Coordinates of C-alpha atoms and ligand atoms in Angstrom, one line a residue:
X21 CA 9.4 -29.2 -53.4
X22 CA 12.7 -27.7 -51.7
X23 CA 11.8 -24.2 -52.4
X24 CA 9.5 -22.0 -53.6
X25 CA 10.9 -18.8 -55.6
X26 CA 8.9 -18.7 -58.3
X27 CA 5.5 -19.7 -59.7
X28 CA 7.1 -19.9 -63.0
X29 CA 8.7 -23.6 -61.1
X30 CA 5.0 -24.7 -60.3
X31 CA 3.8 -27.1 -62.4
X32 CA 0.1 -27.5 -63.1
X33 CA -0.2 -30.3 -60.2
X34 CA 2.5 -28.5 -58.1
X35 CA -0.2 -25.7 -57.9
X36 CA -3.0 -27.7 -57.3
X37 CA -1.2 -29.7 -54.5
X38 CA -0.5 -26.5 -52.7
X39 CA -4.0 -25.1 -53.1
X40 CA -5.7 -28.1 -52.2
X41 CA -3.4 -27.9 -49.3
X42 CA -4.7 -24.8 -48.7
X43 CA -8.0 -25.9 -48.4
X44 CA -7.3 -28.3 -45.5
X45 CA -5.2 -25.9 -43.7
X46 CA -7.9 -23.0 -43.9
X47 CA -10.5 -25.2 -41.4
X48 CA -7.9 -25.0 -39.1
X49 CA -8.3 -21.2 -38.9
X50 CA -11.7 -21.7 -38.1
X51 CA -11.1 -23.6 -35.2
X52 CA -11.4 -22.3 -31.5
X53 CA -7.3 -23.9 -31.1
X54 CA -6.1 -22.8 -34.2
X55 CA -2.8 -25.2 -34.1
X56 CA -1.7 -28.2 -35.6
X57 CA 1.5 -30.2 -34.6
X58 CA 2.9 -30.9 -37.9
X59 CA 6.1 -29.0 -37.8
X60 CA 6.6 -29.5 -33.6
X61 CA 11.0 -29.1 -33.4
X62 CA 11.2 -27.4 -36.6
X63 CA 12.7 -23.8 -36.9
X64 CA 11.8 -21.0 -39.1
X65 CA 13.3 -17.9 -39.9
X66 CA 11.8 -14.4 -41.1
X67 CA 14.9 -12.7 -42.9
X68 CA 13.3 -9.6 -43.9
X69 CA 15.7 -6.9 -45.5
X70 CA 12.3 -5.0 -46.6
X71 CA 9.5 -2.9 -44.5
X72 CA 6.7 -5.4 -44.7
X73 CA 3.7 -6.1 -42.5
X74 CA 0.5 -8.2 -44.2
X75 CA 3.3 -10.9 -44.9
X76 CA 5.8 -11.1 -42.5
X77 CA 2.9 -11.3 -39.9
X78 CA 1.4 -14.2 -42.0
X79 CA 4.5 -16.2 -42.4
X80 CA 4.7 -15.9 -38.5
X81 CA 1.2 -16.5 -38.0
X82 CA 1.5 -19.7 -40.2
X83 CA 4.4 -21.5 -38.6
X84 CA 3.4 -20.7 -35.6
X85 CA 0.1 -22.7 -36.6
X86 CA 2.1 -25.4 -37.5
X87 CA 4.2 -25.2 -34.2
X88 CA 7.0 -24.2 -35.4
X89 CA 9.4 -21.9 -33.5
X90 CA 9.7 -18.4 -35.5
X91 CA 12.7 -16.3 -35.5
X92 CA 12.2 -12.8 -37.0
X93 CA 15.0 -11.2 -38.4
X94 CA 14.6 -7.5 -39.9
X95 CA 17.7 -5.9 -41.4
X96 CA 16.8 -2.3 -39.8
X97 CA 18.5 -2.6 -36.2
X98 CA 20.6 -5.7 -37.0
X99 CA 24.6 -6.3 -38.2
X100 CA 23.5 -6.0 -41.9
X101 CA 23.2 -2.2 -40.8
X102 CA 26.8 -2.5 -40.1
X103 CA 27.5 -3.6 -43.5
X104 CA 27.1 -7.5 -42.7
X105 CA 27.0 -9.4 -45.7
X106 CA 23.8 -12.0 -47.0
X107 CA 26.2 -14.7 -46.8
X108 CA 27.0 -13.9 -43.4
X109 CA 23.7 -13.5 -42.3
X110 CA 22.8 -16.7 -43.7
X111 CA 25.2 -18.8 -42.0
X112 CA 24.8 -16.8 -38.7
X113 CA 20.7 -17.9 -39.0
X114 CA 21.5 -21.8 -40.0
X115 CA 24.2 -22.4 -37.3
X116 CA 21.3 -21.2 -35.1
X117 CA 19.0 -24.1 -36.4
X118 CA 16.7 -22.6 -39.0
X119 CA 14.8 -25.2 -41.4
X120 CA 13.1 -23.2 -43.2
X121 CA 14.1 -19.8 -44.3
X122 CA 11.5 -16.9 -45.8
X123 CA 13.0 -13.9 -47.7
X124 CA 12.1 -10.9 -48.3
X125 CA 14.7 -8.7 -50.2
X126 CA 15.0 -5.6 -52.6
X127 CA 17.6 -7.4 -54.7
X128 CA 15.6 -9.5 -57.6
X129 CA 17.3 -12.6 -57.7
X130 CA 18.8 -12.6 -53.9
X131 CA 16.3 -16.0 -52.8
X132 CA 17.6 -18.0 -55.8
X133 CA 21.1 -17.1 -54.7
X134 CA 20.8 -17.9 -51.2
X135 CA 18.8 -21.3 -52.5
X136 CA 21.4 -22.1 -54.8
X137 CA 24.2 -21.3 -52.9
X138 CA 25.9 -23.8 -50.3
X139 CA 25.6 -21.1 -47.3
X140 CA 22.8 -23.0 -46.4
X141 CA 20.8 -26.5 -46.2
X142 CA 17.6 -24.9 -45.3
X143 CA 14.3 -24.5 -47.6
X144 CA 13.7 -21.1 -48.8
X145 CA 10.6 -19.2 -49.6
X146 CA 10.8 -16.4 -51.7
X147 CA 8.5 -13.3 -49.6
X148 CA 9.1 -11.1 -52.4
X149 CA 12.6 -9.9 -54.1
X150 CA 12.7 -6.6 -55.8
X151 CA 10.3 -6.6 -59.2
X152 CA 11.0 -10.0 -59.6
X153 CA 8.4 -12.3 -57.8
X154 CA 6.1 -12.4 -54.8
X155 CA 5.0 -16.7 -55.1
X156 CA 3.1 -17.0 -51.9
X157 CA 1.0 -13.8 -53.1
X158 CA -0.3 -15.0 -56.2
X159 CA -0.8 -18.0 -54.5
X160 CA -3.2 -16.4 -51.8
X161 CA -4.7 -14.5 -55.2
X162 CA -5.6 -17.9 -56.8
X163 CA -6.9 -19.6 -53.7
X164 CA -9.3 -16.3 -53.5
X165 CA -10.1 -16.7 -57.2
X166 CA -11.1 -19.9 -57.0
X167 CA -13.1 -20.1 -54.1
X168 CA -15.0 -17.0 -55.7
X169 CA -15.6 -19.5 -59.1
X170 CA -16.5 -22.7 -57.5
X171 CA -19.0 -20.6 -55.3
X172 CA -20.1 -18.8 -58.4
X173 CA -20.2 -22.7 -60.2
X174 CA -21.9 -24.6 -57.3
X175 CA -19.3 -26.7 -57.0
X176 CA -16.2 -27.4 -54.5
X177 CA -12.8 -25.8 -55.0
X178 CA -10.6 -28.7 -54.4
X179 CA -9.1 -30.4 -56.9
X180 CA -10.3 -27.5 -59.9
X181 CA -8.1 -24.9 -61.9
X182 CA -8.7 -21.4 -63.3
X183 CA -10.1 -22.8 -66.6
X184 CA -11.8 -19.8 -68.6
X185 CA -11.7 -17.8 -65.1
X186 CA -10.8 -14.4 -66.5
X187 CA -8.7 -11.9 -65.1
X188 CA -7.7 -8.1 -65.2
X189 CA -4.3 -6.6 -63.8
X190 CA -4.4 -3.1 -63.0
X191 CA -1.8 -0.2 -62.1
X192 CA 1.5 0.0 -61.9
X193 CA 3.1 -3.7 -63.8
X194 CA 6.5 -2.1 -64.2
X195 CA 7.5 -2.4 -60.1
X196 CA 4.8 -4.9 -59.4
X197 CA 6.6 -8.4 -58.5
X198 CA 2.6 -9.4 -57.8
X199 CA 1.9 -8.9 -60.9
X200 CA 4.5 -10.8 -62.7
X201 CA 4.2 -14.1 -60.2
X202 CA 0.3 -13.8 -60.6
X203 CA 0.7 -13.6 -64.7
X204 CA 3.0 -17.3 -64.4
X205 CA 0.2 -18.7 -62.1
X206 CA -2.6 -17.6 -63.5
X207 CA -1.3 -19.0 -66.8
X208 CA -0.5 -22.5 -65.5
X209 CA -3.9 -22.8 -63.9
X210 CA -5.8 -21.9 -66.9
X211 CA -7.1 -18.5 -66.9
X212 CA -6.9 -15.5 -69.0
X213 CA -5.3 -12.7 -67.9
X214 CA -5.2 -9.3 -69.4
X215 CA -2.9 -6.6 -67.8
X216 CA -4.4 -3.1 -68.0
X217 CA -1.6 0.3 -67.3
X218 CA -0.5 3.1 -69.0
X219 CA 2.7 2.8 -71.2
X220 CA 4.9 3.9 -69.0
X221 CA 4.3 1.5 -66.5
X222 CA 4.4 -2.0 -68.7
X223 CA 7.9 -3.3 -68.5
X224 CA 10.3 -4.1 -71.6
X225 CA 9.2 -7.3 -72.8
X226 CA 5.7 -7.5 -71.8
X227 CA 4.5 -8.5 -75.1
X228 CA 6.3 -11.8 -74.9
X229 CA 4.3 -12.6 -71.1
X230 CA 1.2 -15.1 -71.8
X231 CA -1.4 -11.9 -71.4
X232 CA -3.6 -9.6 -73.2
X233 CA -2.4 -6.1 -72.8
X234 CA -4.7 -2.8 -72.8
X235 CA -4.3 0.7 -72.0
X236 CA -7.8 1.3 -71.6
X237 CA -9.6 0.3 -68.1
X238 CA -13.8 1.3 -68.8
X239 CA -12.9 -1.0 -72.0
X240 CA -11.2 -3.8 -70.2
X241 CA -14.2 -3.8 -67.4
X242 CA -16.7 -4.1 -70.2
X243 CA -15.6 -7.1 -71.0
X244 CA -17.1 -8.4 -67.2
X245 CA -13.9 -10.2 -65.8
X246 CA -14.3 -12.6 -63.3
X247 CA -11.8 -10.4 -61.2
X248 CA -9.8 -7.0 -61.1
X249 CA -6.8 -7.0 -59.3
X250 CA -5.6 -3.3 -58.1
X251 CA -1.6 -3.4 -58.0
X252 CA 0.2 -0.6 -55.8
X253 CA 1.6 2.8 -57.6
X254 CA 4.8 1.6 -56.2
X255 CA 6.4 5.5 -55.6
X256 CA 9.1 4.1 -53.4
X257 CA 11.0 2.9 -56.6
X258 CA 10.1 5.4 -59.1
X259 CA 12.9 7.4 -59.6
X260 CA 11.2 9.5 -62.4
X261 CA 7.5 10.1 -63.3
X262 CA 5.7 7.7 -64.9
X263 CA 2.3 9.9 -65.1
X264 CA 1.6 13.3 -65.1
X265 CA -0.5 13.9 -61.8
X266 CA -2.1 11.9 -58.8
X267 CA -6.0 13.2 -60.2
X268 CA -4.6 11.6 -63.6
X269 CA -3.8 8.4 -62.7
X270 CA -6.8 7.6 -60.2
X271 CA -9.2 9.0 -63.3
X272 CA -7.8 6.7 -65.7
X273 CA -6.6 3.5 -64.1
X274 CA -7.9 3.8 -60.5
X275 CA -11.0 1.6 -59.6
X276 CA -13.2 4.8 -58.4
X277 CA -16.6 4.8 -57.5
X278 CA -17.7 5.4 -61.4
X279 CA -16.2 2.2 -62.0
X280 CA -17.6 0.4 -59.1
X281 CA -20.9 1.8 -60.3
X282 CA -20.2 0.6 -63.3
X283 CA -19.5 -3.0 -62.7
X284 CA -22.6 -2.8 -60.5
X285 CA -24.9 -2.0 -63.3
X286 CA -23.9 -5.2 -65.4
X287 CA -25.7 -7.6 -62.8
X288 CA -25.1 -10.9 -61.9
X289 CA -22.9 -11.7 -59.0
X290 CA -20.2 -10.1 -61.3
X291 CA -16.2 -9.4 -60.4
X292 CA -14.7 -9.4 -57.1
X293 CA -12.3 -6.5 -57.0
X294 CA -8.8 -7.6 -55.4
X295 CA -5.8 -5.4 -54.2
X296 CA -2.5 -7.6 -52.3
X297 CA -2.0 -4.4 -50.1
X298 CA -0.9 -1.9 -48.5
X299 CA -3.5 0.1 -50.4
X300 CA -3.1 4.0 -51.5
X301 CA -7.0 4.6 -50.8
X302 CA -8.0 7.4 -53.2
X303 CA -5.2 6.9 -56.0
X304 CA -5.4 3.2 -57.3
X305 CA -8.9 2.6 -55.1
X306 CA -11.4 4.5 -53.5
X307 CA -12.1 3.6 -50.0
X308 CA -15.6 3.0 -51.2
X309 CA -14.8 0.1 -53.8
X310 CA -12.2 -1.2 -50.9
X311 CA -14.8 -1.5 -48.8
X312 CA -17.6 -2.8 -50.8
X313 CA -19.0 -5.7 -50.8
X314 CA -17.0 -6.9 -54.2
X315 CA -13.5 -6.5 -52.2
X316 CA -11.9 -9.4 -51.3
X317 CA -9.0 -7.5 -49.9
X318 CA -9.4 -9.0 -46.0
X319 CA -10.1 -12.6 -47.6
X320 CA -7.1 -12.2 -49.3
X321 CA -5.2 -11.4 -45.9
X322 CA -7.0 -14.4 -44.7
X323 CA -6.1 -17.2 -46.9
X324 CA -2.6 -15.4 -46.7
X325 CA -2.0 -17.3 -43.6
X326 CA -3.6 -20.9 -45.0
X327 CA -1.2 -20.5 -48.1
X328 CA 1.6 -20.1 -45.7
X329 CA 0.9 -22.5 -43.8
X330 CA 0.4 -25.3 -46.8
X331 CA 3.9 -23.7 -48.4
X332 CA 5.9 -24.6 -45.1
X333 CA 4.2 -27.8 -44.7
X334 CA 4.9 -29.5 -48.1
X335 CA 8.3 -27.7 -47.8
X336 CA 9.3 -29.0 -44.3
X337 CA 7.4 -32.5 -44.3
X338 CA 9.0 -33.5 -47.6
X339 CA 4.9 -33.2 -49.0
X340 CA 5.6 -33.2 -52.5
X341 CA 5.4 -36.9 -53.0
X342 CA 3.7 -38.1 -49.8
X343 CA 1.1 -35.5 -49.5
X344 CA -1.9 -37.2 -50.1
X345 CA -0.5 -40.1 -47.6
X346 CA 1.0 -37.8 -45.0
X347 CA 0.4 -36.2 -42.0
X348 CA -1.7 -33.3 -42.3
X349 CA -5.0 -35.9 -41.5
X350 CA -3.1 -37.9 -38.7
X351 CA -1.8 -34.2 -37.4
X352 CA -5.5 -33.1 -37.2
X353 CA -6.8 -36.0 -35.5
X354 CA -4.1 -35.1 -33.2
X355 CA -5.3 -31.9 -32.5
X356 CA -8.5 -33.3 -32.1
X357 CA -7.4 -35.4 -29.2
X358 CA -5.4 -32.5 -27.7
X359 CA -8.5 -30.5 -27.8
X360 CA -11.0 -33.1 -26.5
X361 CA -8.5 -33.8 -23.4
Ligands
NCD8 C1 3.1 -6.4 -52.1 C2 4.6 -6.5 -52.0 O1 5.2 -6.2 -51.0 O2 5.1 -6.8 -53.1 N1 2.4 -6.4 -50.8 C3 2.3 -7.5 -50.1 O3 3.1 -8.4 -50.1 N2 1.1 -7.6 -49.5 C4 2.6 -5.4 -53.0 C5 2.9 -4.0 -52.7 O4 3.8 -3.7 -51.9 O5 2.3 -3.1 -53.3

């Protein structure tokens, strides 16, 4: 693997590489020194022409795991305000040593541009581009989903897929780049997904996407998913209105406490009830259901880091052949040593 821009790239294996990855790196974090040498001398840069916090933190808070130097770069307060081109940018970042560099941008399509372009030799991650995709996020999503089944199952994570794990997509589809990298994913690792919105909010298309589609949320919970992602009402890119009022919308799509009630009442250990953040509590949530015991929302934050980590790894030590034989084992013993000393 070179670069990740899209989970529509990841093969079956691909996936399960990176979330066994995962795995390994997530017992670092629960370390007293949570490091690892593995990428000691390597550079990586944070190019991030969008607000962000949950993931530009992350990305940092992964390499820096790793060792790696960080170098945030945020458009607000740099030359691109003086009209400084991505090209420019770019070059500017890879004369200064970068290795590894994560995007975030409000153009769809500008990571596979900078990836395919020769501007630049260094691997890029896609941190979310427009509507398009958001690969480390539904990455995160399935790590949290299948930890929540193998617990469910009695069995261990590693090595299984989302087979028959099913899923329901909530909210606002149309502006959601989560959504769209999390349908790809989700499809490749087995499960069912079915994407739940009102009309207005489903893009052009959608019936082509390997889903189920509803418009109905009480009917979609009554089917007791496995797990029911909130998505963001996006309102910094709608430029018209999508539903008629804020009460509206929360009563029909928004998880509320009715509906937490609700999935409550059917028993069992039942759906955990996911949201990638920044949350508009009391319009697509309540603060109740984000705080309840079925949220997964800080676990998600959590394995946020271990996916990051395991995506810069495998992209900057070359894993995707020589995982299994590499260093991540040798780099922990290390670490072991350091620590004993
Ligand atoms: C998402 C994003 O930026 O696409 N957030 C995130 O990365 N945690 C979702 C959103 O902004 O609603």
């Amino acid at each position: 693997m070179r670069h990740l821009l899209s989970t529509a790239d990841l093969s079956l294996a691909d996936a399960l590489q990176i979330l066994d990855t995962t795995e390994e790196m997530s017992s670092v974090g629960q370390r007293e020194v949570k490091k690892l040498p593995a990428l000691r001398g390597r550079t990586v840069v944070n190019l991030f022409f969008e607000d962000s916090t949950r993931t530009r933190i992350s990305f940092e808070a992964a390499a820096k795991r790793l060792s790696a130097d960080v170098i945030n770069f945020a458009a607000r307060g740099s030359s691109v305000s003086k009209g400084e081109s991505l090209k420019d940018t770019a070059q500017t970042l890879e004369a200064m040593g970068a290795d590894a560099v994560v995007i975030r941008h409000p153009a769809s399509g500008a990571p596979k541009r900078l990836a395919s372009s020769d501007w630049i030799n260094a691997g890029v991650v896609n941190a979310g581009d427009g509507t398009h995709e958001h690969p480390t996020q539904a990455l995160l999503d399935a790590f949290t989903m299948r930890r929540h089944r193998a617990h469910s199952l009695g069995i261990e994570p590693a090595g299984t897929s989302l087979e028959g794990f099913r899923v329901v997509i909530v909210g606002d589809i149309l502006h959601s780049r989560v959504a769209r990298s999390n349908v790809w994913l989700l499809r490749t690792l087995g499960a069912q997904v079915t994407l739940v919105a009102p009309p207005t909010l489903l893009p052009v298309g959608v019936e082509h996407w390997p889903c189920e589609i509803d418009y109905d949320l009480d009917r979609a919970l009554a089917t007791e998913p496995d797990a029911v992602m909130m998505l963001r009402v996006q309102a910094e890119r709608m430029h018209a209105s999508f539903f008629p009022s804020v009460r509206e919308y929360s009563r029909r799509w928004g998880f509320d406490d009715r509906r937490l009630a609700t999935l409550d009442a059917l028993g069992g250990p039942g759906a955990i009830v996911m949201h990638p953040g920044p949350m508009n509590r009391g319009l697509e949530i309540s603060a109740a259901a984000a705080d309840s015991a079925r949220s997964t929302v800080l676990d998600q934050v959590r394995n946020g880091v271990s996916v990051r980590m395991a995506v810069l790894y495998l992209l900057l030590s070359g894993g995707a052949k020589t995982a299994e034989t590499s260093s991540i084992p040798a780099a922990m013993q290390a670490n072991r040593a350091e620590n004993q000393s």
